[in-house]
Structures are given as structure tokens and as C-alpha cells.
Amino acid sequence: MFLAFKLRDLITVPFGWLMGWLYQITGNYGIAMILFAICVQMVLLPITAKSKKSMMKMSRIQPQMQEIQRRYADDQQKQSEALRKLQEEEGVSMGGSCLWSFIPMFILFPLFTVIREPITYILGCGAEMSTQIVELMKNLAPDAFGGNAYYAQVTAAQLIPQYAAEIKAAFPAIEDTVLNGINFGFLGINLGN
């Protein structure tokens, strides 16, 4: 099991667990996604606040920086020295605001994996079992699966309740929560589509 570990699992596994738990509580995929987004925003709030604070400091000293750039336009060394001194006095870092903006990206990319692979992460099947379920579903309902295999688990998760008996026969140890599949309906819209 240790060899199968991937770095993205540090984020996808807890995200999948949280999404699965929220789905079990609400019974609605759309509401679970809304609650999940609120949870993620709460986690990212300190990072976002730090980024905004840094950007506000930079905008506050922008006129002073422009004055230094105008005053030392001919001497790059003095200009750099004066800008560095101003930043030290004001407690501003040139790269600080950009760095904090990239951290949410490292969280959001694995989130797409959780959404794209609901059988694995939300229903809690292993990757191998999820692949076997998708392959079985493709044999049972080949017309339901289009050419985009990237979202095959989303399609299969919707069809699981219709073919629960066949899945149970093929995988006797499968849990009943998996056989319920995922209801992607929300406000009259099928979020799985």
C-alpha cells in the first residue's frame, strides 16, 4: 500500500473523506459541494488574508516606489538599494504577495480529482475496485459512456443504483453505501452531466 501512495493523496484522500461525509449527511451532492466549498474557504481564509494584507501594503507604498524609480532612473544600483530600504522600513516583500496567491492552486487541483473520481474518493472504494466497477458498468450500459473516459466514474456513479444487483453479484463484498451510488440532482439540474 505504501508504494501506491501518491503525493496528491495528501489532499485528495481527506477531501474525498470530507465530501463523502458531507454527502452522507445531506444526501444531496449539490448541497455537499456548497458545504465543502465553505469548508475549503475557511481553511484558505488565513492564506487569503495574508495575501490581501501584503497586496494592500504594496499598493500603499506604490507612490513612494514610483518616486524612487523616477529619481534614480539613471542609476539602477541606487534605485534598487532605495527600493530595498523602503521595503524593509515598511515591512513589505516583493515576492510575498504572489507566493500566497499560488498556495490555493495546490489545493484546488487535487479537488478536481475528487470531483472527477467520486467512486474512489466520495464513495470510498479503492482505485482498483473503482476501475472494476467502471468496467462492469461500461459492459452493462455501453451507451451511457461517451468518448470522454476522464469522467467515467461520474457516469458510473449515477448508474450504480440501476445495476446494483449486477454489481453485488460481481463484487459480493461491496458495501451497501456504494450500491446507492450518488444522486447528482440539485435544483432540477444533473450536476453529473
mmCIF file with all atom_site columns, C-alpha atoms in Angstrom:
data_model
loop_
_atom_site.group_PDB
_atom_site.id
_atom_site.type_symbol
_atom_site.label_atom_id
_atom_site.label_alt_id
_atom_site.label_comp_id
_atom_site.label_asym_id
_atom_site.label_entity_id
_atom_site.label_seq_id
_atom_site.pdbx_PDB_ins_code
_atom_site.Cartn_x
_atom_site.Cartn_y
_atom_site.Cartn_z
_atom_site.occupancy
_atom_site.B_iso_or_equiv
_atom_site.pdbx_formal_charge
_atom_site.auth_seq_id
_atom_site.auth_comp_id
_atom_site.auth_asym_id
_atom_site.auth_atom_id
_atom_site.pdbx_PDB_model_num
ATOM 1   C CA . MET A 1 1   ? 0.000   0.000   0.000   1.00 0.00 ? 1   MET A CA 1
ATOM 2   C CA . PHE A 1 2   ? 2.855   2.366   0.822   1.00 0.00 ? 2   PHE A CA 1
ATOM 3   C CA . LEU A 1 3   ? 4.277   2.038   -2.690  1.00 0.00 ? 3   LEU A CA 1
ATOM 4   C CA . ALA A 1 4   ? 0.932   3.052   -4.208  1.00 0.00 ? 4   ALA A CA 1
ATOM 5   C CA . PHE A 1 5   ? 0.972   6.347   -2.276  1.00 0.00 ? 5   PHE A CA 1
ATOM 6   C CA . LYS A 1 6   ? 0.969   9.477   -4.401  1.00 0.00 ? 6   LYS A CA 1
ATOM 7   C CA . LEU A 1 7   ? 1.782   12.995  -3.236  1.00 0.00 ? 7   LEU A CA 1
ATOM 8   C CA . ARG A 1 8   ? -1.646  14.252  -4.278  1.00 0.00 ? 8   ARG A CA 1
ATOM 9   C CA . ASP A 1 9   ? -3.172  11.744  -1.834  1.00 0.00 ? 9   ASP A CA 1
ATOM 10  C CA . LEU A 1 10  ? -2.184  14.098  0.982   1.00 0.00 ? 10  LEU A CA 1
ATOM 11  C CA . ILE A 1 11  ? -5.019  16.330  -0.202  1.00 0.00 ? 11  ILE A CA 1
ATOM 12  C CA . THR A 1 12  ? -7.334  14.082  -2.241  1.00 0.00 ? 12  THR A CA 1
ATOM 13  C CA . VAL A 1 13  ? -7.919  11.480  0.470   1.00 0.00 ? 13  VAL A CA 1
ATOM 14  C CA . PRO A 1 14  ? -9.004  13.983  3.168   1.00 0.00 ? 14  PRO A CA 1
ATOM 15  C CA . PHE A 1 15  ? -11.025 15.945  0.582   1.00 0.00 ? 15  PHE A CA 1
ATOM 16  C CA . GLY A 1 16  ? -12.725 12.736  -0.552  1.00 0.00 ? 16  GLY A CA 1
ATOM 17  C CA . TRP A 1 17  ? -13.459 11.744  3.023   1.00 0.00 ? 17  TRP A CA 1
ATOM 18  C CA . LEU A 1 18  ? -14.946 15.183  3.757   1.00 0.00 ? 18  LEU A CA 1
ATOM 19  C CA . MET A 1 19  ? -17.018 15.170  0.553   1.00 0.00 ? 19  MET A CA 1
ATOM 20  C CA . GLY A 1 20  ? -18.268 11.640  1.304   1.00 0.00 ? 20  GLY A CA 1
ATOM 21  C CA . TRP A 1 21  ? -19.176 12.608  4.859   1.00 0.00 ? 21  TRP A CA 1
ATOM 22  C CA . LEU A 1 22  ? -20.992 15.756  3.718   1.00 0.00 ? 22  LEU A CA 1
ATOM 23  C CA . TYR A 1 23  ? -22.835 13.749  1.059   1.00 0.00 ? 23  TYR A CA 1
ATOM 24  C CA . GLN A 1 24  ? -23.891 11.148  3.625   1.00 0.00 ? 24  GLN A CA 1
ATOM 25  C CA . ILE A 1 25  ? -25.190 13.844  5.968   1.00 0.00 ? 25  ILE A CA 1
ATOM 26  C CA . THR A 1 26  ? -27.056 15.870  3.335   1.00 0.00 ? 26  THR A CA 1
ATOM 27  C CA . GLY A 1 27  ? -27.956 13.159  0.820   1.00 0.00 ? 27  GLY A CA 1
ATOM 28  C CA . ASN A 1 28  ? -27.544 15.799  -1.875  1.00 0.00 ? 28  ASN A CA 1
ATOM 29  C CA . TYR A 1 29  ? -24.437 16.253  -3.996  1.00 0.00 ? 29  TYR A CA 1
ATOM 30  C CA . GLY A 1 30  ? -25.074 19.951  -4.667  1.00 0.00 ? 30  GLY A CA 1
ATOM 31  C CA . ILE A 1 31  ? -25.506 20.839  -1.005  1.00 0.00 ? 31  ILE A CA 1
ATOM 32  C CA . ALA A 1 32  ? -22.460 18.731  -0.127  1.00 0.00 ? 32  ALA A CA 1
ATOM 33  C CA . MET A 1 33  ? -20.421 20.703  -2.707  1.00 0.00 ? 33  MET A CA 1
ATOM 34  C CA . ILE A 1 34  ? -21.626 24.025  -1.269  1.00 0.00 ? 34  ILE A CA 1
ATOM 35  C CA . LEU A 1 35  ? -20.732 22.974  2.283   1.00 0.00 ? 35  LEU A CA 1
ATOM 36  C CA . PHE A 1 36  ? -17.413 21.634  1.042   1.00 0.00 ? 36  PHE A CA 1
ATOM 37  C CA . ALA A 1 37  ? -16.636 24.966  -0.652  1.00 0.00 ? 37  ALA A CA 1
ATOM 38  C CA . ILE A 1 38  ? -17.383 26.772  2.608   1.00 0.00 ? 38  ILE A CA 1
ATOM 39  C CA . CYS A 1 39  ? -15.026 24.430  4.497   1.00 0.00 ? 39  CYS A CA 1
ATOM 40  C CA . VAL A 1 40  ? -12.239 24.971  1.947   1.00 0.00 ? 40  VAL A CA 1
ATOM 41  C CA . GLN A 1 41  ? -12.723 28.741  2.082   1.00 0.00 ? 41  GLN A CA 1
ATOM 42  C CA . MET A 1 42  ? -12.453 28.635  5.871   1.00 0.00 ? 42  MET A CA 1
ATOM 43  C CA . VAL A 1 43  ? -9.180  26.723  5.591   1.00 0.00 ? 43  VAL A CA 1
ATOM 44  C CA . LEU A 1 44  ? -7.858  29.143  2.961   1.00 0.00 ? 44  LEU A CA 1
ATOM 45  C CA . LEU A 1 45  ? -9.016  32.253  4.859   1.00 0.00 ? 45  LEU A CA 1
ATOM 46  C CA . PRO A 1 46  ? -5.705  32.849  6.706   1.00 0.00 ? 46  PRO A CA 1
ATOM 47  C CA . ILE A 1 47  ? -3.751  32.452  3.462   1.00 0.00 ? 47  ILE A CA 1
ATOM 48  C CA . THR A 1 48  ? -6.112  34.758  1.584   1.00 0.00 ? 48  THR A CA 1
ATOM 49  C CA . ALA A 1 49  ? -5.983  37.340  4.366   1.00 0.00 ? 49  ALA A CA 1
ATOM 50  C CA . LYS A 1 50  ? -2.175  37.308  4.378   1.00 0.00 ? 50  LYS A CA 1
ATOM 51  C CA . SER A 1 51  ? -2.102  37.753  0.603   1.00 0.00 ? 51  SER A CA 1
ATOM 52  C CA . LYS A 1 52  ? -4.574  40.653  0.718   1.00 0.00 ? 52  LYS A CA 1
ATOM 53  C CA . LYS A 1 53  ? -2.649  42.315  3.541   1.00 0.00 ? 53  LYS A CA 1
ATOM 54  C CA . SER A 1 54  ? 0.586   42.081  1.576   1.00 0.00 ? 54  SER A CA 1
ATOM 55  C CA . MET A 1 55  ? -1.064  43.478  -1.562  1.00 0.00 ? 55  MET A CA 1
ATOM 56  C CA . MET A 1 56  ? -2.515  46.385  0.429   1.00 0.00 ? 56  MET A CA 1
ATOM 57  C CA . LYS A 1 57  ? 0.930   47.217  1.846   1.00 0.00 ? 57  LYS A CA 1
ATOM 58  C CA . MET A 1 58  ? 2.393   47.165  -1.659  1.00 0.00 ? 58  MET A CA 1
ATOM 59  C CA . SER A 1 59  ? -0.309  49.460  -3.029  1.00 0.00 ? 59  SER A CA 1
ATOM 60  C CA . ARG A 1 60  ? 0.189   51.842  -0.106  1.00 0.00 ? 60  ARG A CA 1
ATOM 61  C CA . ILE A 1 61  ? 3.895   52.334  -0.877  1.00 0.00 ? 61  ILE A CA 1
ATOM 62  C CA . GLN A 1 62  ? 3.434   52.353  -4.663  1.00 0.00 ? 62  GLN A CA 1
ATOM 63  C CA . PRO A 1 63  ? 3.665   56.187  -4.950  1.00 0.00 ? 63  PRO A CA 1
ATOM 64  C CA . GLN A 1 64  ? 6.920   56.169  -2.966  1.00 0.00 ? 64  GLN A CA 1
ATOM 65  C CA . MET A 1 65  ? 8.316   53.429  -5.186  1.00 0.00 ? 65  MET A CA 1
ATOM 66  C CA . GLN A 1 66  ? 7.419   55.372  -8.319  1.00 0.00 ? 66  GLN A CA 1
ATOM 67  C CA . GLU A 1 67  ? 9.133   58.456  -6.871  1.00 0.00 ? 67  GLU A CA 1
ATOM 68  C CA . ILE A 1 68  ? 12.309  56.429  -6.219  1.00 0.00 ? 68  ILE A CA 1
ATOM 69  C CA . GLN A 1 69  ? 12.182  54.970  -9.734  1.00 0.00 ? 69  GLN A CA 1
ATOM 70  C CA . ARG A 1 70  ? 11.782  58.470  -11.194 1.00 0.00 ? 70  ARG A CA 1
ATOM 71  C CA . ARG A 1 71  ? 14.534  59.964  -9.008  1.00 0.00 ? 71  ARG A CA 1
ATOM 72  C CA . TYR A 1 72  ? 17.102  57.211  -9.733  1.00 0.00 ? 72  TYR A CA 1
ATOM 73  C CA . ALA A 1 73  ? 16.082  56.398  -13.315 1.00 0.00 ? 73  ALA A CA 1
ATOM 74  C CA . ASP A 1 74  ? 19.705  56.674  -14.493 1.00 0.00 ? 74  ASP A CA 1
ATOM 75  C CA . ASP A 1 75  ? 21.304  54.672  -11.661 1.00 0.00 ? 75  ASP A CA 1
ATOM 76  C CA . GLN A 1 76  ? 19.863  51.149  -11.311 1.00 0.00 ? 76  GLN A CA 1
ATOM 77  C CA . GLN A 1 77  ? 22.063  50.294  -8.334  1.00 0.00 ? 77  GLN A CA 1
ATOM 78  C CA . LYS A 1 78  ? 20.876  53.276  -6.250  1.00 0.00 ? 78  LYS A CA 1
ATOM 79  C CA . GLN A 1 79  ? 17.316  52.639  -7.357  1.00 0.00 ? 79  GLN A CA 1
ATOM 80  C CA . SER A 1 80  ? 17.462  49.004  -6.211  1.00 0.00 ? 80  SER A CA 1
ATOM 81  C CA . GLU A 1 81  ? 19.089  49.992  -2.939  1.00 0.00 ? 81  GLU A CA 1
ATOM 82  C CA . ALA A 1 82  ? 16.483  52.686  -2.222  1.00 0.00 ? 82  ALA A CA 1
ATOM 83  C CA . LEU A 1 83  ? 13.610  50.309  -3.097  1.00 0.00 ? 83  LEU A CA 1
ATOM 84  C CA . ARG A 1 84  ? 15.032  47.605  -0.834  1.00 0.00 ? 84  ARG A CA 1
ATOM 85  C CA . LYS A 1 85  ? 15.435  50.102  2.004   1.00 0.00 ? 85  LYS A CA 1
ATOM 86  C CA . LEU A 1 86  ? 11.832  51.327  1.567   1.00 0.00 ? 86  LEU A CA 1
ATOM 87  C CA . GLN A 1 87  ? 10.540  47.764  1.607   1.00 0.00 ? 87  GLN A CA 1
ATOM 88  C CA . GLU A 1 88  ? 12.477  46.976  4.790   1.00 0.00 ? 88  GLU A CA 1
ATOM 89  C CA . GLU A 1 89  ? 11.163  50.120  6.504   1.00 0.00 ? 89  GLU A CA 1
ATOM 90  C CA . GLU A 1 90  ? 7.575   49.339  5.535   1.00 0.00 ? 90  GLU A CA 1
ATOM 91  C CA . GLY A 1 91  ? 7.844   45.572  6.145   1.00 0.00 ? 91  GLY A CA 1
ATOM 92  C CA . VAL A 1 92  ? 6.917   44.691  2.576   1.00 0.00 ? 92  VAL A CA 1
ATOM 93  C CA . SER A 1 93  ? 8.279   41.838  0.486   1.00 0.00 ? 93  SER A CA 1
ATOM 94  C CA . MET A 1 94  ? 8.202   41.990  -3.304  1.00 0.00 ? 94  MET A CA 1
ATOM 95  C CA . GLY A 1 95  ? 7.551   38.262  -3.785  1.00 0.00 ? 95  GLY A CA 1
ATOM 96  C CA . GLY A 1 96  ? 5.413   37.715  -0.706  1.00 0.00 ? 96  GLY A CA 1
ATOM 97  C CA . SER A 1 97  ? 2.049   38.614  -2.163  1.00 0.00 ? 97  SER A CA 1
ATOM 98  C CA . CYS A 1 98  ? 2.489   36.418  -5.234  1.00 0.00 ? 98  CYS A CA 1
ATOM 99  C CA . LEU A 1 99  ? 3.606   33.380  -3.264  1.00 0.00 ? 99  LEU A CA 1
ATOM 100 C CA . TRP A 1 100 ? 0.467   33.329  -1.134  1.00 0.00 ? 100 TRP A CA 1
ATOM 101 C CA . SER A 1 101 ? -1.674  33.511  -4.265  1.00 0.00 ? 101 SER A CA 1
ATOM 102 C CA . PHE A 1 102 ? -0.286  30.214  -5.551  1.00 0.00 ? 102 PHE A CA 1
ATOM 103 C CA . ILE A 1 103 ? -0.992  28.136  -2.426  1.00 0.00 ? 103 ILE A CA 1
ATOM 104 C CA . PRO A 1 104 ? -4.738  27.737  -3.163  1.00 0.00 ? 104 PRO A CA 1
ATOM 105 C CA . MET A 1 105 ? -3.822  26.288  -6.566  1.00 0.00 ? 105 MET A CA 1
ATOM 106 C CA . PHE A 1 106 ? -2.081  23.360  -4.844  1.00 0.00 ? 106 PHE A CA 1
ATOM 107 C CA . ILE A 1 107 ? -5.350  22.684  -3.039  1.00 0.00 ? 107 ILE A CA 1
ATOM 108 C CA . LEU A 1 108 ? -7.713  23.211  -5.960  1.00 0.00 ? 108 LEU A CA 1
ATOM 109 C CA . PHE A 1 109 ? -6.038  20.886  -8.473  1.00 0.00 ? 109 PHE A CA 1
ATOM 110 C CA . PRO A 1 110 ? -6.465  17.764  -6.284  1.00 0.00 ? 110 PRO A CA 1
ATOM 111 C CA . LEU A 1 111 ? -10.049 18.869  -5.671  1.00 0.00 ? 111 LEU A CA 1
ATOM 112 C CA . PHE A 1 112 ? -10.773 18.261  -9.357  1.00 0.00 ? 112 PHE A CA 1
ATOM 113 C CA . THR A 1 113 ? -9.539  14.688  -8.902  1.00 0.00 ? 113 THR A CA 1
ATOM 114 C CA . VAL A 1 114 ? -12.022 14.166  -6.051  1.00 0.00 ? 114 VAL A CA 1
ATOM 115 C CA . ILE A 1 115 ? -14.865 15.511  -8.191  1.00 0.00 ? 115 ILE A CA 1
ATOM 116 C CA . ARG A 1 116 ? -13.777 13.518  -11.251 1.00 0.00 ? 116 ARG A CA 1
ATOM 117 C CA . GLU A 1 117 ? -13.413 10.223  -9.326  1.00 0.00 ? 117 GLU A CA 1
ATOM 118 C CA . PRO A 1 118 ? -16.417 10.064  -6.974  1.00 0.00 ? 118 PRO A CA 1
ATOM 119 C CA . ILE A 1 119 ? -16.467 6.267   -6.673  1.00 0.00 ? 119 ILE A CA 1
ATOM 120 C CA . THR A 1 120 ? -12.894 6.236   -5.403  1.00 0.00 ? 120 THR A CA 1
ATOM 121 C CA . TYR A 1 121 ? -12.983 9.271   -3.130  1.00 0.00 ? 121 TYR A CA 1
ATOM 122 C CA . ILE A 1 122 ? -16.598 10.044  -2.173  1.00 0.00 ? 122 ILE A CA 1
ATOM 123 C CA . LEU A 1 123 ? -17.987 6.502   -2.003  1.00 0.00 ? 123 LEU A CA 1
ATOM 124 C CA . GLY A 1 124 ? -14.697 5.265   -0.547  1.00 0.00 ? 124 GLY A CA 1
ATOM 125 C CA . CYS A 1 125 ? -13.874 2.400   -2.904  1.00 0.00 ? 125 CYS A CA 1
ATOM 126 C CA . GLY A 1 126 ? -10.255 1.744   -3.660  1.00 0.00 ? 126 GLY A CA 1
ATOM 127 C CA . ALA A 1 127 ? -8.837  2.784   -7.021  1.00 0.00 ? 127 ALA A CA 1
ATOM 128 C CA . GLU A 1 128 ? -8.701  -0.813  -8.264  1.00 0.00 ? 128 GLU A CA 1
ATOM 129 C CA . MET A 1 129 ? -12.281 -1.576  -7.195  1.00 0.00 ? 129 MET A CA 1
ATOM 130 C CA . SER A 1 130 ? -13.456 1.698   -8.764  1.00 0.00 ? 130 SER A CA 1
ATOM 131 C CA . THR A 1 131 ? -11.838 0.748   -12.067 1.00 0.00 ? 131 THR A CA 1
ATOM 132 C CA . GLN A 1 132 ? -13.517 -2.667  -11.952 1.00 0.00 ? 132 GLN A CA 1
ATOM 133 C CA . ILE A 1 133 ? -16.904 -1.092  -11.233 1.00 0.00 ? 133 ILE A CA 1
ATOM 134 C CA . VAL A 1 134 ? -16.489 1.336   -14.136 1.00 0.00 ? 134 VAL A CA 1
ATOM 135 C CA . GLU A 1 135 ? -15.524 -1.506  -16.492 1.00 0.00 ? 135 GLU A CA 1
ATOM 136 C CA . LEU A 1 136 ? -18.537 -3.541  -15.385 1.00 0.00 ? 136 LEU A CA 1
ATOM 137 C CA . MET A 1 137 ? -20.801 -0.520  -15.877 1.00 0.00 ? 137 MET A CA 1
ATOM 138 C CA . LYS A 1 138 ? -19.376 0.029   -19.363 1.00 0.00 ? 138 LYS A CA 1
ATOM 139 C CA . ASN A 1 139 ? -20.336 -3.550  -20.227 1.00 0.00 ? 139 ASN A CA 1
ATOM 140 C CA . LEU A 1 140 ? -23.812 -3.207  -18.695 1.00 0.00 ? 140 LEU A CA 1
ATOM 141 C CA . ALA A 1 141 ? -24.635 0.229   -20.157 1.00 0.00 ? 141 ALA A CA 1
ATOM 142 C CA . PRO A 1 142 ? -22.227 0.958   -23.025 1.00 0.00 ? 142 PRO A CA 1
ATOM 143 C CA . ASP A 1 143 ? -24.410 3.739   -24.472 1.00 0.00 ? 143 ASP A CA 1
ATOM 144 C CA . ALA A 1 144 ? -24.193 5.773   -21.271 1.00 0.00 ? 144 ALA A CA 1
ATOM 145 C CA . PHE A 1 145 ? -20.442 6.247   -21.595 1.00 0.00 ? 145 PHE A CA 1
ATOM 146 C CA . GLY A 1 146 ? -19.311 8.759   -24.191 1.00 0.00 ? 146 GLY A CA 1
ATOM 147 C CA . GLY A 1 147 ? -15.875 9.154   -25.648 1.00 0.00 ? 147 GLY A CA 1
ATOM 148 C CA . ASN A 1 148 ? -14.537 11.062  -22.625 1.00 0.00 ? 148 ASN A CA 1
ATOM 149 C CA . ALA A 1 149 ? -13.121 8.412   -20.296 1.00 0.00 ? 149 ALA A CA 1
ATOM 150 C CA . TYR A 1 150 ? -11.871 11.153  -17.979 1.00 0.00 ? 150 TYR A CA 1
ATOM 151 C CA . TYR A 1 151 ? -15.290 11.368  -16.290 1.00 0.00 ? 151 TYR A CA 1
ATOM 152 C CA . ALA A 1 152 ? -16.233 7.681   -16.491 1.00 0.00 ? 152 ALA A CA 1
ATOM 153 C CA . GLN A 1 153 ? -16.551 7.419   -12.710 1.00 0.00 ? 153 GLN A CA 1
ATOM 154 C CA . VAL A 1 154 ? -19.077 10.266  -12.652 1.00 0.00 ? 154 VAL A CA 1
ATOM 155 C CA . THR A 1 155 ? -21.228 8.451   -15.200 1.00 0.00 ? 155 THR A CA 1
ATOM 156 C CA . ALA A 1 156 ? -20.827 5.123   -13.408 1.00 0.00 ? 156 ALA A CA 1
ATOM 157 C CA . ALA A 1 157 ? -21.678 6.653   -10.008 1.00 0.00 ? 157 ALA A CA 1
ATOM 158 C CA . GLN A 1 158 ? -25.018 7.816   -11.409 1.00 0.00 ? 158 GLN A CA 1
ATOM 159 C CA . LEU A 1 159 ? -25.831 4.368   -12.863 1.00 0.00 ? 159 LEU A CA 1
ATOM 160 C CA . ILE A 1 160 ? -24.843 2.237   -9.869  1.00 0.00 ? 160 ILE A CA 1
ATOM 161 C CA . PRO A 1 161 ? -28.348 2.137   -8.289  1.00 0.00 ? 161 PRO A CA 1
ATOM 162 C CA . GLN A 1 162 ? -29.879 0.882   -11.568 1.00 0.00 ? 162 GLN A CA 1
ATOM 163 C CA . TYR A 1 163 ? -27.410 -2.007  -11.756 1.00 0.00 ? 163 TYR A CA 1
ATOM 164 C CA . ALA A 1 164 ? -26.970 -2.669  -8.020  1.00 0.00 ? 164 ALA A CA 1
ATOM 165 C CA . ALA A 1 165 ? -27.915 -6.354  -8.308  1.00 0.00 ? 165 ALA A CA 1
ATOM 166 C CA . GLU A 1 166 ? -25.373 -6.998  -11.060 1.00 0.00 ? 166 GLU A CA 1
ATOM 167 C CA . ILE A 1 167 ? -22.649 -5.118  -9.163  1.00 0.00 ? 167 ILE A CA 1
ATOM 168 C CA . LYS A 1 168 ? -23.434 -7.034  -5.944  1.00 0.00 ? 168 LYS A CA 1
ATOM 169 C CA . ALA A 1 169 ? -23.223 -10.313 -7.876  1.00 0.00 ? 169 ALA A CA 1
ATOM 170 C CA . ALA A 1 170 ? -19.856 -9.346  -9.379  1.00 0.00 ? 170 ALA A CA 1
ATOM 171 C CA . PHE A 1 171 ? -18.454 -7.937  -6.116  1.00 0.00 ? 171 PHE A CA 1
ATOM 172 C CA . PRO A 1 172 ? -20.111 -9.689  -3.143  1.00 0.00 ? 172 PRO A CA 1
ATOM 173 C CA . ALA A 1 173 ? -18.015 -7.800  -0.564  1.00 0.00 ? 173 ALA A CA 1
ATOM 174 C CA . ILE A 1 174 ? -19.103 -4.374  -1.823  1.00 0.00 ? 174 ILE A CA 1
ATOM 175 C CA . GLU A 1 175 ? -20.714 -2.106  0.773   1.00 0.00 ? 175 GLU A CA 1
ATOM 176 C CA . ASP A 1 176 ? -24.355 -1.079  0.525   1.00 0.00 ? 176 ASP A CA 1
ATOM 177 C CA . THR A 1 177 ? -23.427 2.630   0.640   1.00 0.00 ? 177 THR A CA 1
ATOM 178 C CA . VAL A 1 178 ? -21.569 2.157   -2.653  1.00 0.00 ? 178 VAL A CA 1
ATOM 179 C CA . LEU A 1 179 ? -24.595 0.409   -4.187  1.00 0.00 ? 179 LEU A CA 1
ATOM 180 C CA . ASN A 1 180 ? -26.656 3.545   -3.518  1.00 0.00 ? 180 ASN A CA 1
ATOM 181 C CA . GLY A 1 181 ? -24.402 5.454   -5.926  1.00 0.00 ? 181 GLY A CA 1
ATOM 182 C CA . ILE A 1 182 ? -24.509 9.236   -5.977  1.00 0.00 ? 182 ILE A CA 1
ATOM 183 C CA . ASN A 1 183 ? -27.531 11.352  -6.698  1.00 0.00 ? 183 ASN A CA 1
ATOM 184 C CA . PHE A 1 184 ? -26.174 14.266  -8.721  1.00 0.00 ? 184 PHE A CA 1
ATOM 185 C CA . GLY A 1 185 ? -29.553 16.024  -8.852  1.00 0.00 ? 185 GLY A CA 1
ATOM 186 C CA . PHE A 1 186 ? -29.598 19.560  -7.479  1.00 0.00 ? 186 PHE A CA 1
ATOM 187 C CA . LEU A 1 187 ? -32.363 22.117  -8.089  1.00 0.00 ? 187 LEU A CA 1
ATOM 188 C CA . GLY A 1 188 ? -33.537 20.192  -11.139 1.00 0.00 ? 188 GLY A CA 1
ATOM 189 C CA . ILE A 1 189 ? -30.051 20.030  -12.659 1.00 0.00 ? 189 ILE A CA 1
ATOM 190 C CA . ASN A 1 190 ? -27.977 16.878  -13.017 1.00 0.00 ? 190 ASN A CA 1
ATOM 191 C CA . LEU A 1 191 ? -24.535 18.006  -11.822 1.00 0.00 ? 191 LEU A CA 1
ATOM 192 C CA . GLY A 1 192 ? -23.036 14.761  -13.104 1.00 0.00 ? 192 GLY A CA 1
ATOM 193 C CA . ASN A 1 193 ? -23.774 15.774  -16.667 1.00 0.00 ? 193 ASN A CA 1
#
